[in-house]
Amino acid sequence: DIQMTQSPSSVSASVGDRVTITCRASQSISTWLAWYQQKPGKVPKVLISGTSGLRSGVPSRFSGSGSGTDFTLTISSLQPEDFATYYCQQSNSFPWTFGQGTKVEIK
Amino acid sequence: EVQLVESGGGLVKPGGSLSLSCTVSGIPFNLAWMSWVRQAPGKGLEWVGRIVSKGGGGTADYAAPVKGRFIISRDDSKNTLYLEMNSLQIEDTAVYYCTWIPKCSDGSCYLDYWGQGTLVTVSS
């Protein structure tokens, strides 16, 4: 199975900060990576697919990059509504796997 | 409007069985690829399995912890996705979500539109 490792596990940041979350795959997954945001008590929401494709309705302050084994999700200017847990997920091969999550907290 | 509504969760003893349903509206369900994802209390997301459309072969793939115990199926005439869970273990306790896979090609595959989830508790 492909292991997805996110770092950091949590980050404290202020409104307006640039936040970068890293996701590393245990083997190459090409660009088969998606990012999700989950707020407390809510269902996950897809932000990015295919490593860098911003889904409809997602603010442009979110961006994704990478290929192979190393990927990043960047929030260019953190907004109050962005405080949440973020997950990466690979769909290159079965079983699909999620990272363990990164919690973005208010500093 | 796309809607996914799960049902069937509840309390079950270790070793028992439970069947979840997910009724889907707002999309051509017979063409849809669907997935189940679970989340244990206070934990992260865990992919459970995926089923393709009948036209795509109707096959299902599973995560290792559930393979051989869980079965994903669909009834396109009822726009309903199922998750049959057997030999349930305490570690299967989680909220189970059904999700739609709108696209899975060209290096991009993602889960969009999630149900509200149904809680399965495995306890003696």
CSV table of C-alpha atoms in Angstrom, one decimal:
chain,number,residue,atom,x,y,z
A,1,ASP,CA,0.0,0.0,0.0
A,2,ILE,CA,1.1,3.6,-0.6
A,3,GLN,CA,1.6,5.5,2.6
A,4,MET,CA,0.8,9.2,2.6
A,5,THR,CA,2.6,11.2,5.2
A,6,GLN,CA,1.6,14.8,5.9
A,7,SER,CA,3.7,17.4,7.7
A,8,PRO,CA,3.3,19.1,9.9
A,9,SER,CA,0.5,17.4,11.9
A,10,SER,CA,-0.6,20.8,13.1
A,11,VAL,CA,0.3,24.4,12.5
A,12,SER,CA,-0.6,27.5,14.3
A,13,ALA,CA,-1.0,30.5,12.1
A,14,SER,CA,-2.5,34.0,12.0
A,15,VAL,CA,-4.9,35.5,9.6
A,16,GLY,CA,-2.9,36.7,6.6
A,17,ASP,CA,-0.1,34.2,7.0
A,18,ARG,CA,1.1,31.9,4.2
A,19,VAL,CA,0.7,28.3,5.1
A,20,THR,CA,2.3,25.3,3.4
A,21,ILE,CA,1.3,21.7,4.0
A,22,THR,CA,3.4,18.9,2.7
A,23,CYS,CA,2.3,15.4,1.6
A,24,ARG,CA,4.8,12.7,0.8
A,25,ALA,CA,4.0,9.4,-0.8
A,26,SER,CA,5.9,6.3,-0.1
A,27,GLN,CA,6.2,5.7,-3.9
A,28,SER,CA,5.5,7.7,-7.0
A,29,ILE,CA,1.8,8.6,-7.6
A,30,SER,CA,2.4,10.8,-10.6
A,31,THR,CA,-0.2,13.5,-10.2
A,32,TRP,CA,-3.0,11.4,-8.7
A,33,LEU,CA,-3.4,13.5,-5.6
A,34,ALA,CA,-6.3,15.4,-4.2
A,35,TRP,CA,-6.6,17.7,-1.2
A,36,TYR,CA,-9.6,18.0,1.1
A,37,GLN,CA,-10.6,20.4,3.8
A,38,GLN,CA,-12.7,19.3,6.8
A,39,LYS,CA,-14.1,21.7,9.4
A,40,PRO,CA,-15.2,20.4,12.8
A,41,GLY,CA,-18.6,18.6,12.6
A,42,LYS,CA,-18.7,19.0,8.8
A,43,VAL,CA,-18.1,16.6,5.9
A,44,PRO,CA,-14.9,16.9,3.9
A,45,LYS,CA,-14.8,19.2,0.9
A,46,VAL,CA,-12.5,18.7,-2.1
A,47,LEU,CA,-10.2,21.6,-2.8
A,48,ILE,CA,-7.7,20.4,-5.4
A,49,SER,CA,-7.6,17.4,-7.7
A,50,GLY,CA,-4.9,16.1,-10.0
A,51,THR,CA,-2.2,17.8,-7.8
A,52,SER,CA,-3.0,21.4,-8.9
A,53,GLY,CA,-6.5,21.6,-10.3
A,54,LEU,CA,-8.6,24.0,-8.2
A,55,ARG,CA,-12.1,22.7,-7.9
A,56,SER,CA,-15.0,25.0,-8.7
A,57,GLY,CA,-15.8,27.5,-6.0
A,58,VAL,CA,-12.5,27.1,-4.1
A,59,PRO,CA,-10.8,30.4,-3.5
A,60,SER,CA,-7.7,31.1,-5.5
A,61,ARG,CA,-5.6,31.5,-2.3
A,62,PHE,CA,-5.4,27.7,-2.3
A,63,SER,CA,-2.9,26.1,-4.6
A,64,GLY,CA,-1.3,22.7,-5.0
A,65,SER,CA,1.9,21.6,-6.6
A,66,GLY,CA,4.3,18.6,-6.9
A,67,SER,CA,4.6,15.3,-8.7
A,68,GLY,CA,5.9,11.9,-8.0
A,69,THR,CA,6.3,11.6,-4.3
A,70,ASP,CA,6.3,15.2,-2.9
A,71,PHE,CA,3.3,17.5,-2.9
A,72,THR,CA,2.3,20.8,-1.3
A,73,LEU,CA,-0.9,22.6,-0.5
A,74,THR,CA,-0.4,26.3,0.0
A,75,ILE,CA,-2.8,28.9,1.4
A,76,SER,CA,-1.4,32.2,0.3
A,77,SER,CA,-3.1,34.4,2.8
A,78,LEU,CA,-4.9,32.5,5.6
A,79,GLN,CA,-8.5,33.6,6.2
A,80,PRO,CA,-10.7,32.9,9.3
A,81,GLU,CA,-12.7,30.4,7.4
A,82,ASP,CA,-9.6,28.4,6.5
A,83,PHE,CA,-9.0,27.1,10.0
A,84,ALA,CA,-9.7,23.4,9.5
A,85,THR,CA,-8.0,20.0,9.0
A,86,TYR,CA,-6.6,19.3,5.6
A,87,TYR,CA,-6.0,15.8,4.1
A,88,CYS,CA,-4.2,14.6,1.0
A,89,GLN,CA,-5.3,11.5,-0.8
A,90,GLN,CA,-3.7,9.4,-3.5
A,91,SER,CA,-5.7,7.6,-6.2
A,92,ASN,CA,-2.7,6.3,-8.2
A,93,SER,CA,-3.3,2.7,-7.1
A,94,PHE,CA,-5.5,0.6,-4.8
A,95,PRO,CA,-6.0,0.9,-2.0
A,96,TRP,CA,-6.5,4.6,-2.2
A,97,THR,CA,-5.0,6.2,0.9
A,98,PHE,CA,-5.3,9.5,2.9
A,99,GLY,CA,-2.7,11.3,4.8
A,100,GLN,CA,-3.2,11.5,8.5
A,101,GLY,CA,-4.3,15.2,8.3
A,102,THR,CA,-2.9,18.6,9.2
A,103,LYS,CA,-4.8,20.8,11.6
A,104,VAL,CA,-4.5,24.5,10.9
A,105,GLU,CA,-5.2,26.3,14.1
A,106,ILE,CA,-5.5,30.0,15.1
A,107,LYS,CA,-2.3,31.4,16.6
B,1,GLU,CA,-28.9,19.5,-6.5
B,2,VAL,CA,-26.7,16.5,-5.7
B,3,GLN,CA,-27.8,14.7,-2.6
B,4,LEU,CA,-26.4,11.6,-0.9
B,5,VAL,CA,-28.2,10.3,2.1
B,6,GLU,CA,-26.8,7.4,4.1
B,7,SER,CA,-28.8,5.2,6.5
B,8,GLY,CA,-28.4,1.9,8.4
B,9,GLY,CA,-25.9,2.8,11.0
B,10,GLY,CA,-26.3,1.7,14.6
B,11,LEU,CA,-24.9,-0.4,17.4
B,12,VAL,CA,-23.7,-3.9,16.6
B,13,LYS,CA,-21.7,-6.5,18.6
B,14,PRO,CA,-18.3,-7.6,17.6
B,15,GLY,CA,-18.6,-10.3,15.0
B,16,GLY,CA,-21.9,-9.0,13.9
B,17,SER,CA,-23.1,-7.7,10.5
B,18,LEU,CA,-24.7,-4.4,9.4
B,19,SER,CA,-25.7,-3.1,6.0
B,20,LEU,CA,-25.5,0.6,5.1
B,21,SER,CA,-27.4,2.3,2.3
B,22,CYS,CA,-26.8,5.5,0.4
B,23,THR,CA,-29.6,7.0,-1.7
B,24,VAL,CA,-28.3,9.3,-4.4
B,25,SER,CA,-30.1,12.0,-6.3
B,26,GLY,CA,-29.1,14.8,-8.7
B,27,ILE,CA,-26.7,12.8,-10.8
B,28,PRO,CA,-27.0,10.0,-13.3
B,29,PHE,CA,-26.4,7.3,-10.7
B,30,ASN,CA,-26.1,4.5,-13.3
B,31,LEU,CA,-23.0,6.2,-14.7
B,32,ALA,CA,-21.6,7.1,-11.3
B,33,TRP,CA,-18.5,5.7,-9.7
B,34,MET,CA,-19.0,5.7,-5.9
B,35,SER,CA,-16.9,5.3,-2.8
B,36,TRP,CA,-17.2,4.7,0.9
B,37,VAL,CA,-14.9,6.6,3.3
B,38,ARG,CA,-15.0,6.2,7.1
B,39,GLN,CA,-13.8,8.3,10.0
B,40,ALA,CA,-13.3,6.9,13.5
B,41,PRO,CA,-14.2,9.2,16.3
B,42,GLY,CA,-11.6,12.0,16.6
B,43,LYS,CA,-9.5,10.4,13.8
B,44,GLY,CA,-8.7,11.0,10.2
B,45,LEU,CA,-10.3,9.9,7.0
B,46,GLU,CA,-9.9,6.3,5.9
B,47,TRP,CA,-10.9,5.1,2.4
B,48,VAL,CA,-13.0,2.0,2.5
B,49,GLY,CA,-13.7,1.1,-1.1
B,50,ARG,CA,-15.0,2.1,-4.5
B,51,ILE,CA,-17.3,0.7,-7.1
B,52,VAL,CA,-17.4,1.6,-10.7
B,53,SER,CA,-20.5,1.9,-12.9
B,54,LYS,CA,-22.1,-1.3,-14.4
B,55,GLY,CA,-21.0,0.0,-17.7
B,56,GLY,CA,-17.5,0.2,-16.4
B,57,GLY,CA,-17.6,-3.4,-15.2
B,58,GLY,CA,-19.3,-2.9,-11.9
B,59,THR,CA,-16.2,-3.9,-10.0
B,60,ALA,CA,-15.3,-2.9,-6.5
B,61,ASP,CA,-12.0,-2.4,-4.8
B,62,TYR,CA,-11.4,-2.4,-1.1
B,63,ALA,CA,-9.0,-1.2,1.6
B,64,ALA,CA,-6.9,-4.0,3.2
B,65,PRO,CA,-8.6,-3.8,6.7
B,66,VAL,CA,-12.0,-4.5,5.2
B,67,LYS,CA,-11.2,-6.7,2.2
B,68,GLY,CA,-13.0,-10.0,2.6
B,69,ARG,CA,-15.4,-8.7,5.2
B,70,PHE,CA,-17.1,-5.7,3.5
B,71,ILE,CA,-19.0,-5.8,0.2
B,72,ILE,CA,-19.9,-2.7,-1.9
B,73,SER,CA,-22.8,-3.1,-4.3
B,74,ARG,CA,-25.3,-0.9,-6.1
B,75,ASP,CA,-28.9,-1.0,-7.3
B,76,ASP,CA,-29.1,1.4,-10.2
B,77,SER,CA,-32.9,1.0,-10.4
B,78,LYS,CA,-33.1,2.5,-6.9
B,79,ASN,CA,-30.2,5.0,-7.2
B,80,THR,CA,-28.8,3.3,-4.1
B,81,LEU,CA,-25.3,2.3,-3.0
B,82,TYR,CA,-24.8,-0.3,-0.4
B,83,LEU,CA,-22.1,-1.3,2.1
B,84,GLU,CA,-22.5,-4.8,3.6
B,85,MET,CA,-20.3,-5.2,6.6
B,86,ASN,CA,-19.6,-8.6,8.1
B,87,SER,CA,-17.4,-9.9,11.0
B,88,LEU,CA,-17.4,-6.4,12.4
B,89,GLN,CA,-14.6,-5.5,14.8
B,90,ILE,CA,-14.3,-2.7,17.4
B,91,GLU,CA,-11.9,-0.9,15.1
B,92,ASP,CA,-14.7,-0.6,12.5
B,93,THR,CA,-16.4,1.9,14.7
B,94,ALA,CA,-16.7,5.1,12.6
B,95,VAL,CA,-18.9,7.5,10.7
B,96,TYR,CA,-19.3,6.0,7.3
B,97,TYR,CA,-19.7,8.4,4.4
B,98,CYS,CA,-20.7,7.7,0.8
B,99,THR,CA,-19.2,9.9,-1.8
B,100,TRP,CA,-19.4,10.4,-5.5
B,101,ILE,CA,-16.3,10.2,-7.8
B,102,PRO,CA,-17.1,12.7,-10.6
B,103,LYS,CA,-13.9,12.1,-12.5
B,104,CYS,CA,-11.1,9.5,-12.5
B,105,SER,CA,-8.9,10.1,-15.5
B,106,ASP,CA,-6.0,12.0,-16.8
B,107,GLY,CA,-4.2,12.0,-13.5
B,108,SER,CA,-7.1,13.4,-11.6
B,109,CYS,CA,-9.5,11.4,-9.4
B,110,TYR,CA,-11.4,12.9,-6.5
B,111,LEU,CA,-14.3,12.5,-4.1
B,112,ASP,CA,-17.0,15.2,-4.4
B,113,TYR,CA,-20.4,15.5,-2.8
B,114,TRP,CA,-20.4,13.6,0.5
B,115,GLY,CA,-23.4,12.3,2.4
B,116,GLN,CA,-23.8,13.4,6.0
B,117,GLY,CA,-22.5,10.1,7.3
B,118,THR,CA,-23.9,7.4,9.4
B,119,LEU,CA,-22.4,6.2,12.7
B,120,VAL,CA,-21.5,2.6,13.1
B,121,THR,CA,-20.6,1.6,16.7
B,122,VAL,CA,-19.2,-1.9,17.3
B,123,SER,CA,-19.3,-2.7,21.0
B,124,SER,CA,-20.2,-5.5,23.3
